[in-house]
Amino acid sequence: MKLIDPFGRTISYLRFSVTDHCNYRCHYCRDEDHFNKTVRTEVLSYEEIERIMQIFADLGISKVRLTGGEPLLRTGISKIIKLIGAIDGITDIPLSTNAHLLEKFAGKIHKNGVNRVNISIDSLIAERFAEITRGGELDKVINGIDAAIKVGMRPIKINMVVMRGVNDDEIEAMIDFAIGRKIDIRFIETMPIGSAGINALSQHYSETDILKRIDAHLVNNLIAIKPEQTAGPAKSYLIKNTHSSVGIISAVSNNFCSACNRIRLTAKGQLILCLGQKNSVSLRDALRSGVTDDEVKNLIIDAISHKPKQHDFNTNADNINTAQMVEIGG
Ligand code: SAM
């Protein structure tokens, strides 16, 4: 069975936020006074995760990215990975992490099924890194990246949110860092998601400007990767004579929604149809009301029939998602 939305898009990719707690407080992701009060009983249990993932697999979901909050903070994360990895039909389990705890977890989660990892790192200057993340420790993150390399996760992508006047002077250094470690780098435009993201728009650094800097740094050394090869919304390029690629995720400059194949599930079991819009349905409440698997499937199929055509980053629009990114999972 396949999930196909009204615009003919096949949905095969689920981003699952396993927790909405995070040990970092990046200022474009959550407000300074945003404190998380989610308690254990509100989030999906192991049994509920296993059941819902089996249902998604039956509906044609083959890729489940684990995100958060910070996914490595979720109690039993290795167990969750193992149980998702054991589900027939789910063949790809990447992880998005800030890597603060990755040195400790890399071996175990790789063994349990995480084949590849995206790591957020917005600066290579320790003090600046701590400021952006409101307390993050750069050396721990770098140790986490090296641990992922060592255990053989591939590909490893580092993600940098580029902010004008904050870290835009580090674009070249970040490319060199990736090349030196034979890993990939993606630059992300700030998105107006939640009040933190909306406030960060004043520091927006556009795709065009990022590309100019990449071009000037890697003169004649970029080979464009065709979109269907990248399996994601990034515009990407191989860097000649290296083992690295560079890309830009530009949700604001570009609308790549016509190729959208993804949906999101929050830690509390809310199915979100589009990052930029409110439309959602609680699968947790359905599960807890005693419905059958077929009834849950029908609920998901019905939700997909309401998947919006595209995100709306017009902050005055009625349907804009006002949740903080830390709650949605990026
Ligand atoms: N804690 C994990 C991490 O740091 O990657 C996973 C969750 S985090 C919300 C996922 C991604 O969303 C990160 O790469 C982060 O930089 C990005 N992100 C958060 N808020 C954003 C915003 N307003 N604009 C663009 N990217 C954002």
PDB file of N, CA and C in Angstrom, residues 162 171-172 175-176 179 185-188 205-223 235-239 245-249:
ATOM      1  N   VAL A 162      22.854  29.394   8.846  1.00  0.00           N
ATOM      2  CA  VAL A 162      23.684  30.584   8.615  1.00  0.00           C
ATOM      3  C   VAL A 162      22.901  31.832   9.037  1.00  0.00           C
ATOM      4  N   ILE A 171      31.396  30.434   6.998  1.00  0.00           N
ATOM      5  CA  ILE A 171      30.977  29.527   5.914  1.00  0.00           C
ATOM      6  C   ILE A 171      32.182  28.769   5.357  1.00  0.00           C
ATOM      7  N   GLU A 172      33.253  29.468   5.070  1.00  0.00           N
ATOM      8  CA  GLU A 172      34.434  28.829   4.460  1.00  0.00           C
ATOM      9  C   GLU A 172      35.087  27.857   5.451  1.00  0.00           C
ATOM     10  N   ILE A 175      33.191  24.661   5.603  1.00  0.00           N
ATOM     11  CA  ILE A 175      33.426  23.805   4.427  1.00  0.00           C
ATOM     12  C   ILE A 175      34.759  23.059   4.625  1.00  0.00           C
ATOM     13  N   ASP A 176      35.782  23.783   5.039  1.00  0.00           N
ATOM     14  CA  ASP A 176      37.101  23.155   5.216  1.00  0.00           C
ATOM     15  C   ASP A 176      37.061  22.085   6.315  1.00  0.00           C
ATOM     16  N   ILE A 179      35.493  19.040   4.713  1.00  0.00           N
ATOM     17  CA  ILE A 179      36.431  18.391   3.777  1.00  0.00           C
ATOM     18  C   ILE A 179      37.509  17.636   4.565  1.00  0.00           C
ATOM     19  N   ILE A 185      28.476  18.776   4.129  1.00  0.00           N
ATOM     20  CA  ILE A 185      28.019  19.981   4.836  1.00  0.00           C
ATOM     21  C   ILE A 185      26.797  20.567   4.143  1.00  0.00           C
ATOM     22  N   ARG A 186      25.815  20.949   4.945  1.00  0.00           N
ATOM     23  CA  ARG A 186      24.620  21.619   4.420  1.00  0.00           C
ATOM     24  C   ARG A 186      24.438  22.930   5.175  1.00  0.00           C
ATOM     25  N   PHE A 187      24.191  23.981   4.418  1.00  0.00           N
ATOM     26  CA  PHE A 187      23.884  25.269   5.025  1.00  0.00           C
ATOM     27  C   PHE A 187      22.369  25.443   5.003  1.00  0.00           C
ATOM     28  N   ILE A 188      21.821  25.904   6.105  1.00  0.00           N
ATOM     29  CA  ILE A 188      20.355  26.034   6.208  1.00  0.00           C
ATOM     30  C   ILE A 188      19.973  27.496   6.363  1.00  0.00           C
ATOM     31  N   TYR A 205      20.060  34.833   6.000  1.00  0.00           N
ATOM     32  CA  TYR A 205      21.159  34.882   5.013  1.00  0.00           C
ATOM     33  C   TYR A 205      20.697  34.018   3.859  1.00  0.00           C
ATOM     34  N   SER A 206      20.530  34.609   2.689  1.00  0.00           N
ATOM     35  CA  SER A 206      19.814  33.912   1.618  1.00  0.00           C
ATOM     36  C   SER A 206      20.663  32.868   0.912  1.00  0.00           C
ATOM     37  N   GLU A 207      19.960  31.977   0.231  1.00  0.00           N
ATOM     38  CA  GLU A 207      20.628  30.955  -0.577  1.00  0.00           C
ATOM     39  C   GLU A 207      21.598  31.582  -1.579  1.00  0.00           C
ATOM     40  N   THR A 208      21.159  32.656  -2.239  1.00  0.00           N
ATOM     41  CA  THR A 208      22.013  33.299  -3.253  1.00  0.00           C
ATOM     42  C   THR A 208      23.325  33.755  -2.617  1.00  0.00           C
ATOM     43  N   ASP A 209      23.220  34.356  -1.440  1.00  0.00           N
ATOM     44  CA  ASP A 209      24.440  34.860  -0.788  1.00  0.00           C
ATOM     45  C   ASP A 209      25.328  33.705  -0.320  1.00  0.00           C
ATOM     46  N   ILE A 210      24.714  32.633   0.174  1.00  0.00           N
ATOM     47  CA  ILE A 210      25.513  31.470   0.620  1.00  0.00           C
ATOM     48  C   ILE A 210      26.243  30.879  -0.592  1.00  0.00           C
ATOM     49  N   LEU A 211      25.498  30.754  -1.686  1.00  0.00           N
ATOM     50  CA  LEU A 211      26.072  30.144  -2.887  1.00  0.00           C
ATOM     51  C   LEU A 211      27.254  30.956  -3.424  1.00  0.00           C
ATOM     52  N   LYS A 212      27.139  32.267  -3.370  1.00  0.00           N
ATOM     53  CA  LYS A 212      28.238  33.144  -3.821  1.00  0.00           C
ATOM     54  C   LYS A 212      29.497  32.842  -3.005  1.00  0.00           C
ATOM     55  N   ARG A 213      29.303  32.675  -1.715  1.00  0.00           N
ATOM     56  CA  ARG A 213      30.466  32.423  -0.831  1.00  0.00           C
ATOM     57  C   ARG A 213      31.070  31.044  -1.113  1.00  0.00           C
ATOM     58  N   ILE A 214      30.191  30.055  -1.320  1.00  0.00           N
ATOM     59  CA  ILE A 214      30.693  28.700  -1.613  1.00  0.00           C
ATOM     60  C   ILE A 214      31.487  28.735  -2.914  1.00  0.00           C
ATOM     61  N   ASP A 215      30.899  29.387  -3.920  1.00  0.00           N
ATOM     62  CA  ASP A 215      31.532  29.477  -5.250  1.00  0.00           C
ATOM     63  C   ASP A 215      32.901  30.138  -5.169  1.00  0.00           C
ATOM     64  N   ALA A 216      32.967  31.219  -4.416  1.00  0.00           N
ATOM     65  CA  ALA A 216      34.231  31.956  -4.331  1.00  0.00           C
ATOM     66  C   ALA A 216      35.287  31.119  -3.597  1.00  0.00           C
ATOM     67  N   HIS A 217      34.839  30.304  -2.671  1.00  0.00           N
ATOM     68  CA  HIS A 217      35.791  29.501  -1.889  1.00  0.00           C
ATOM     69  C   HIS A 217      36.258  28.265  -2.651  1.00  0.00           C
ATOM     70  N   LEU A 218      35.358  27.704  -3.452  1.00  0.00           N
ATOM     71  CA  LEU A 218      35.678  26.425  -4.109  1.00  0.00           C
ATOM     72  C   LEU A 218      35.703  26.587  -5.632  1.00  0.00           C
ATOM     73  N   VAL A 219      36.289  27.669  -6.093  1.00  0.00           N
ATOM     74  CA  VAL A 219      36.256  28.054  -7.513  1.00  0.00           C
ATOM     75  C   VAL A 219      36.407  26.841  -8.446  1.00  0.00           C
ATOM     76  N   ASN A 220      35.420  26.673  -9.331  1.00  0.00           N
ATOM     77  CA  ASN A 220      35.445  25.595 -10.348  1.00  0.00           C
ATOM     78  C   ASN A 220      35.564  24.188  -9.782  1.00  0.00           C
ATOM     79  N   ASN A 221      35.206  24.009  -8.556  1.00  0.00           N
ATOM     80  CA  ASN A 221      35.342  22.669  -7.969  1.00  0.00           C
ATOM     81  C   ASN A 221      34.013  22.062  -7.565  1.00  0.00           C
ATOM     82  N   LEU A 222      32.920  22.611  -8.081  1.00  0.00           N
ATOM     83  CA  LEU A 222      31.604  22.103  -7.696  1.00  0.00           C
ATOM     84  C   LEU A 222      30.971  21.327  -8.843  1.00  0.00           C
ATOM     85  N   ILE A 223      30.448  20.152  -8.530  1.00  0.00           N
ATOM     86  CA  ILE A 223      29.713  19.377  -9.545  1.00  0.00           C
ATOM     87  C   ILE A 223      28.295  19.207  -9.017  1.00  0.00           C
ATOM     88  N   LYS A 235      19.903  21.778  -2.344  1.00  0.00           N
ATOM     89  CA  LYS A 235      20.627  21.903  -3.610  1.00  0.00           C
ATOM     90  C   LYS A 235      22.042  21.491  -3.281  1.00  0.00           C
ATOM     91  N   SER A 236      22.565  20.431  -3.917  1.00  0.00           N
ATOM     92  CA  SER A 236      23.857  19.909  -3.453  1.00  0.00           C
ATOM     93  C   SER A 236      24.875  19.799  -4.566  1.00  0.00           C
ATOM     94  N   TYR A 237      26.129  19.833  -4.175  1.00  0.00           N
ATOM     95  CA  TYR A 237      27.252  19.760  -5.119  1.00  0.00           C
ATOM     96  C   TYR A 237      28.339  18.873  -4.537  1.00  0.00           C
ATOM     97  N   LEU A 238      28.917  18.029  -5.383  1.00  0.00           N
ATOM     98  CA  LEU A 238      30.116  17.309  -4.969  1.00  0.00           C
ATOM     99  C   LEU A 238      31.270  18.297  -5.045  1.00  0.00           C
ATOM    100  N   ILE A 239      32.210  18.148  -4.136  1.00  0.00           N
ATOM    101  CA  ILE A 239      33.393  19.020  -4.190  1.00  0.00           C
ATOM    102  C   ILE A 239      34.522  18.190  -4.804  1.00  0.00           C
ATOM    103  N   SER A 245      30.510  16.698   0.072  1.00  0.00           N
ATOM    104  CA  SER A 245      29.585  17.468  -0.756  1.00  0.00           C
ATOM    105  C   SER A 245      29.111  18.658   0.066  1.00  0.00           C
ATOM    106  N   VAL A 246      28.620  19.667  -0.646  1.00  0.00           N
ATOM    107  CA  VAL A 246      28.122  20.862   0.031  1.00  0.00           C
ATOM    108  C   VAL A 246      26.720  21.137  -0.512  1.00  0.00           C
ATOM    109  N   GLY A 247      25.835  21.616   0.359  1.00  0.00           N
ATOM    110  CA  GLY A 247      24.478  21.882  -0.116  1.00  0.00           C
ATOM    111  C   GLY A 247      23.832  23.003   0.668  1.00  0.00           C
ATOM    112  N   ILE A 248      22.686  23.444   0.157  1.00  0.00           N
ATOM    113  CA  ILE A 248      21.942  24.522   0.830  1.00  0.00           C
ATOM    114  C   ILE A 248      20.486  24.094   0.950  1.00  0.00           C
ATOM    115  N   ILE A 249      19.953  24.206   2.150  1.00  0.00           N
ATOM    116  CA  ILE A 249      18.534  23.920   2.354  1.00  0.00           C
ATOM    117  C   ILE A 249      17.847  25.269   2.510  1.00  0.00           C
TER     118      ILE A 249
END
